[in-house]
PDB file of C-alpha atoms in Angstrom:
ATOM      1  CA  UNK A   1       9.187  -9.221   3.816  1.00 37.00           C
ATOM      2  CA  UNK A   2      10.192  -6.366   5.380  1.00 40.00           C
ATOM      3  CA  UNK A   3      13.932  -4.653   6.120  1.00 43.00           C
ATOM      4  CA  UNK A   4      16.230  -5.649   8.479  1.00 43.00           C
ATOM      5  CA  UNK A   5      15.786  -2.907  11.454  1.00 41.00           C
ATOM      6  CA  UNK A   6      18.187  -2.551  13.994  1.00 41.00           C
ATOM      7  CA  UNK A   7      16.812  -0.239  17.152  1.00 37.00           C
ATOM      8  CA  UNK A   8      18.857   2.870  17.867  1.00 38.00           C
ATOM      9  CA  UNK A   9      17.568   4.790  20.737  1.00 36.00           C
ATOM     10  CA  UNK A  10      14.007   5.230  21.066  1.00 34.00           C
ATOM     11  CA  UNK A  11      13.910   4.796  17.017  1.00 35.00           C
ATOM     12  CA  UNK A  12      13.993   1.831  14.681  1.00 34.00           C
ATOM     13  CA  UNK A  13      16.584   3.075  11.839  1.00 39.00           C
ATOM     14  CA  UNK A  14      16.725   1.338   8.255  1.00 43.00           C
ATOM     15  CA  UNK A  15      20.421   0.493   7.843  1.00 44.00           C
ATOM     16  CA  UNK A  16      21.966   2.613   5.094  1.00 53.00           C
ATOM     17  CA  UNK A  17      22.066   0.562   1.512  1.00 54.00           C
ATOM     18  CA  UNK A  18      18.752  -0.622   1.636  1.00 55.00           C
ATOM     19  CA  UNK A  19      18.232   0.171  -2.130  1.00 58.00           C
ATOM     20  CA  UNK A  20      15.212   2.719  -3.062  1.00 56.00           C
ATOM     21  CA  UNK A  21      15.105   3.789   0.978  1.00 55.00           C
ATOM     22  CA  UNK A  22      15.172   7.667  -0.025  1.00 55.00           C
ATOM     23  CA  UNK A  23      11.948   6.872  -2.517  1.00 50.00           C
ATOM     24  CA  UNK A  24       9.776   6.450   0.912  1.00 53.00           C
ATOM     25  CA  UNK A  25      11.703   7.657   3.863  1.00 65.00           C
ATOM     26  CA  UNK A  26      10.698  11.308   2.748  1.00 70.00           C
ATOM     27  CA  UNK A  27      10.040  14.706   4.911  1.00 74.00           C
ATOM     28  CA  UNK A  28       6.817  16.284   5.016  1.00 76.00           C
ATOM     29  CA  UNK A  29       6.208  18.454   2.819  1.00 74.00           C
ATOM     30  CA  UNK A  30       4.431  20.879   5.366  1.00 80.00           C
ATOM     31  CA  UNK A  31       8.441  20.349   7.370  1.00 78.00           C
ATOM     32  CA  UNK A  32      10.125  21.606   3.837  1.00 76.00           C
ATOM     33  CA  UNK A  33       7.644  24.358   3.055  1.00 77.00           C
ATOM     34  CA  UNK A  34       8.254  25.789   6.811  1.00 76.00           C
ATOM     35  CA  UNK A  35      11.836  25.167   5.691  1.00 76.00           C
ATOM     36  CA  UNK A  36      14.157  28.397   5.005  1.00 75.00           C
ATOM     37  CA  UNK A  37      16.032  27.064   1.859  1.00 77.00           C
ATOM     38  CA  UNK A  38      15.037  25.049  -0.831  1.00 75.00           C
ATOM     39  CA  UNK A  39      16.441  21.284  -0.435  1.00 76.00           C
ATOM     40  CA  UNK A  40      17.457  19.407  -3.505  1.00 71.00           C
ATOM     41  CA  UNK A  41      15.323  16.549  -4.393  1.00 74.00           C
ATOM     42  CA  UNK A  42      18.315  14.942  -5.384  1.00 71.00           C
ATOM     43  CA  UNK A  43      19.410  14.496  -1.954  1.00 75.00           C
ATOM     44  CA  UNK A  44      20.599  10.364  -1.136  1.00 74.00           C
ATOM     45  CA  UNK A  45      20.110   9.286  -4.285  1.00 75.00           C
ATOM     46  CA  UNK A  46      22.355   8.492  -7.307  1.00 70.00           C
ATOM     47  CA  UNK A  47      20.700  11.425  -8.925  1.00 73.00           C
ATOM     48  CA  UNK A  48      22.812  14.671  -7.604  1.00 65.00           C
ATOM     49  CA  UNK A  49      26.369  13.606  -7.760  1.00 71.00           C
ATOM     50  CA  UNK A  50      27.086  17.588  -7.606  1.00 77.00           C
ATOM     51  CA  UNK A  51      27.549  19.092  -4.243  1.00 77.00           C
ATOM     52  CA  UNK A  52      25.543  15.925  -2.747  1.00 77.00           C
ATOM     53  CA  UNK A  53      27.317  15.813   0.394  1.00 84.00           C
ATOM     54  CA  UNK A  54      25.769  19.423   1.130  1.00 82.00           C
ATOM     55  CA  UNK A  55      22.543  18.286  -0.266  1.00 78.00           C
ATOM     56  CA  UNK A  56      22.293  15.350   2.086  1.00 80.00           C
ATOM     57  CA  UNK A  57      23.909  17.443   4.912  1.00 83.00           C
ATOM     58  CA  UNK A  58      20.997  19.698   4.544  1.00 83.00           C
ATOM     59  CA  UNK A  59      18.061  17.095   4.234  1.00 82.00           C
ATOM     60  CA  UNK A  60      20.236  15.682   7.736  1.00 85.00           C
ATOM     61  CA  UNK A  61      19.679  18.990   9.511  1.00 86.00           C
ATOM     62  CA  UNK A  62      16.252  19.542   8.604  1.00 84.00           C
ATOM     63  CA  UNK A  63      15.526  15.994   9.991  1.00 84.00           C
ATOM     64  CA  UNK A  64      17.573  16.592  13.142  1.00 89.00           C
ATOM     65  CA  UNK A  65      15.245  19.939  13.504  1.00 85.00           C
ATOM     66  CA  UNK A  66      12.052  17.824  13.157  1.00 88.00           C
ATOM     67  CA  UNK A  67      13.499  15.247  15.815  1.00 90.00           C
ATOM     68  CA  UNK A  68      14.980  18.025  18.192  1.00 93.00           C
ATOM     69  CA  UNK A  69      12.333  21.145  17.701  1.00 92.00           C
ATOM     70  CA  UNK A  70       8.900  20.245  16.211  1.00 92.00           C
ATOM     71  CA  UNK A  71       8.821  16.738  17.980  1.00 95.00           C
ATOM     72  CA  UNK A  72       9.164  17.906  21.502  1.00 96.00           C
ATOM     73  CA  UNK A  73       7.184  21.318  20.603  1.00 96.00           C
ATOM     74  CA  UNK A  74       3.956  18.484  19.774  1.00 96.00           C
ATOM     75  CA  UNK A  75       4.598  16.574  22.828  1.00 97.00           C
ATOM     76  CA  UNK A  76       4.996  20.158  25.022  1.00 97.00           C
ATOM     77  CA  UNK A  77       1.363  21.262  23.255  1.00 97.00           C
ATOM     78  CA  UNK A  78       0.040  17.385  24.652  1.00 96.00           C
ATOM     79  CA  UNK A  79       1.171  17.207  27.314  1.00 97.00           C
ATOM     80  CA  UNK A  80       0.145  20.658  28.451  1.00 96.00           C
ATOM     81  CA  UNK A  81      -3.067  19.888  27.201  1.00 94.00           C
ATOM     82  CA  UNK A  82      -3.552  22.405  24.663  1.00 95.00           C
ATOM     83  CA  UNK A  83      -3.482  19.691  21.805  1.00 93.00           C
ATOM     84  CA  UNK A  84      -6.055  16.985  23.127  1.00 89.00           C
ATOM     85  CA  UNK A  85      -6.566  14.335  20.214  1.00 91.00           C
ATOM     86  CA  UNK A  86      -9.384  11.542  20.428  1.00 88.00           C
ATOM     87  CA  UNK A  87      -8.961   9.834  17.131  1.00 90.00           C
ATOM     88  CA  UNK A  88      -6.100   7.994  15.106  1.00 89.00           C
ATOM     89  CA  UNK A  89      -7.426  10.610  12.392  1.00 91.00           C
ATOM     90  CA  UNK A  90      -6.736  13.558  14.186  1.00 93.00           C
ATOM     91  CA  UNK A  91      -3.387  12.013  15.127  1.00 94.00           C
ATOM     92  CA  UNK A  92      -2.399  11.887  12.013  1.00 91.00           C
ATOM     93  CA  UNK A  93      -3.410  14.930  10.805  1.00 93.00           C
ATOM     94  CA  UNK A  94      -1.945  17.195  13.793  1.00 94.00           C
ATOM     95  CA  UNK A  95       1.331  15.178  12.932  1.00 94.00           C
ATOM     96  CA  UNK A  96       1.229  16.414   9.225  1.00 90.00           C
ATOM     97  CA  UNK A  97       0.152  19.606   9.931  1.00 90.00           C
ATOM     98  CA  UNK A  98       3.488  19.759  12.519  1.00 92.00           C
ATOM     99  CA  UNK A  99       5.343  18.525   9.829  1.00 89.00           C
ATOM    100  CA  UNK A 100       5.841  15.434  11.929  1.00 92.00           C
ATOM    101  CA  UNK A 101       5.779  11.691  10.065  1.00 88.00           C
ATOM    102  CA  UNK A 102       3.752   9.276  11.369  1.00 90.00           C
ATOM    103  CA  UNK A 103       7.039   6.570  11.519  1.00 87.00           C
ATOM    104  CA  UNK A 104       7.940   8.823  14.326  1.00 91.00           C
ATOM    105  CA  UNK A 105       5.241   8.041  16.254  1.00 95.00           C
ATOM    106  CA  UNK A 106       6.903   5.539  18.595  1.00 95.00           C
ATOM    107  CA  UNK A 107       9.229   8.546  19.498  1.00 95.00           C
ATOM    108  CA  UNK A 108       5.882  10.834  20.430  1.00 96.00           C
ATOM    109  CA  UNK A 109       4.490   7.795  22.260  1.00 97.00           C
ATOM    110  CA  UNK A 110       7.755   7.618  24.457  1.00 96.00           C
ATOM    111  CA  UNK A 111       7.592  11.403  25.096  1.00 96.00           C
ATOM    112  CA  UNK A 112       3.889  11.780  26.115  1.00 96.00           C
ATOM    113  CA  UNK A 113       2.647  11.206  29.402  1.00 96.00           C
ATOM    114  CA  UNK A 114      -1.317  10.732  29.279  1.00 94.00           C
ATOM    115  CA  UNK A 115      -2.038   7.230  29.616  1.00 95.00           C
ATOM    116  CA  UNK A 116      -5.122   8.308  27.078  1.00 93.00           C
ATOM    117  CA  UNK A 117      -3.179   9.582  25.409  1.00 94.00           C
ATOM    118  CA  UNK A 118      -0.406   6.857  24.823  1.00 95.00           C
ATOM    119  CA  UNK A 119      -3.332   4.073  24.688  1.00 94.00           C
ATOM    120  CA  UNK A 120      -4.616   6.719  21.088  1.00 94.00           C
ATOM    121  CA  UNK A 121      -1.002   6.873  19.438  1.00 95.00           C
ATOM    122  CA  UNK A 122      -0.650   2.997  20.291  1.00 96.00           C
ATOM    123  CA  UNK A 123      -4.168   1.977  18.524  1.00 95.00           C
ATOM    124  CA  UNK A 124      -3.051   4.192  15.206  1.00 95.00           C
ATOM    125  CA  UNK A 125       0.577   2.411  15.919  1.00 95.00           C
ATOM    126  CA  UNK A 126      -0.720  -1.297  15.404  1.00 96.00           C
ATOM    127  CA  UNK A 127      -3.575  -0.450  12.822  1.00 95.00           C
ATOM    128  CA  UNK A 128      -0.453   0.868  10.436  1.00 92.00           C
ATOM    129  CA  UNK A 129       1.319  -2.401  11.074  1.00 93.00           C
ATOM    130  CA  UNK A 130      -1.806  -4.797  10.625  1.00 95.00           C
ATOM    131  CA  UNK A 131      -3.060  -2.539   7.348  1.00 94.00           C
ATOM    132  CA  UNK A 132       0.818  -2.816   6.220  1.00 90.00           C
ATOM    133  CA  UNK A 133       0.562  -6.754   6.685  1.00 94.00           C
ATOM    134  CA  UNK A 134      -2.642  -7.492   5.153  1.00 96.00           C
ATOM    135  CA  UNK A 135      -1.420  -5.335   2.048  1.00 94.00           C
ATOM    136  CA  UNK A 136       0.983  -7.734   1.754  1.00 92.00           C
ATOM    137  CA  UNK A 137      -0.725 -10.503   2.189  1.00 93.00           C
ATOM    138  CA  UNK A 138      -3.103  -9.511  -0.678  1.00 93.00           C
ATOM    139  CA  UNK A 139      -0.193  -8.520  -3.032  1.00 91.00           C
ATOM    140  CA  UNK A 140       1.346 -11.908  -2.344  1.00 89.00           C
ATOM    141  CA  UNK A 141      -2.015 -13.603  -3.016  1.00 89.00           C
ATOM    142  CA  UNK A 142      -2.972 -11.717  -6.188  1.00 85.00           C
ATOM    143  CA  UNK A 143       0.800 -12.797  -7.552  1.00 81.00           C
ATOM    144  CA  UNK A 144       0.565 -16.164  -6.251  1.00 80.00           C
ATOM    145  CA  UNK A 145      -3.063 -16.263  -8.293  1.00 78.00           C
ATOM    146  CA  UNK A 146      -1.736 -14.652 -11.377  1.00 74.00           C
ATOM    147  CA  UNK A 147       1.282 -17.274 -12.331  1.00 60.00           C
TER     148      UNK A 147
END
């Protein structure tokens, strides 16, 4: 059902070759706006065979920026109480708005320390998970139905 996920630090990583990966593991586009240079949306696919290993070195960076800057800059603003969420909705849109994706959330979760605050990022954690199963148990149905 779902890729084999190996965990890698405080992260679960997709091994590399797991066909169609860069079609979903994306950056937000509020994280590429902020961004200084244009990336190529060409980058990890078969797609931009010219100059790819600087196009993929590029969409790297920017992802080690999110992961290294905005990531602890969210969990500062929590943790000093100057971001207070209350909702799996507001999570999610502080995240965006940060530039942030929500499959990082275990790392924010590690990195916060309100119990609150943890017990809010956990409920949006296993909602994503159960809405992700149920999906598939409906596509799986609906097939199963249609031969």
């Amino acid at each position: 059902m779902f890729a084999q996920a190996r965990r890698q630090g405080t992260a679960v990583v997709v091994p590399d070759g797991v066909k169609g990966k860069q079609l979903y593991n994306l950056l937000r586009p509020e994280l590429v706006r902020g961004h200084s240079m244009p990336l190529s949306p060409d980058a990890f696919t078969g797609f931009g065979r010219h100059n790819f290993q600087e196009h993929n070195r590029e969409v790297r960076e920017l992802t080690q920026l999110m992961v290294t800057k905005h990531i602890p800059s969210l969990v500062k603003d929590i943790n000093e109480g100057r971001i207070l969420i209350t909702s799996t909705l507001e999570l999610s849109k502080i995240l965006h708005e940060r530039g942030v994706n929500t499959r990082y959330l275990a790392v924010v979760r590690s990195k916060v320390e309100s119990q609150m605050m943890k017990g809010v990022i956990m409920v949006d954690m296993v909602s994503r998970v159960v809405k992700n199963f149920v999906r598939h148990l409906m596509r799986k149905t609906s097939n199963e139905n249609q031969l």
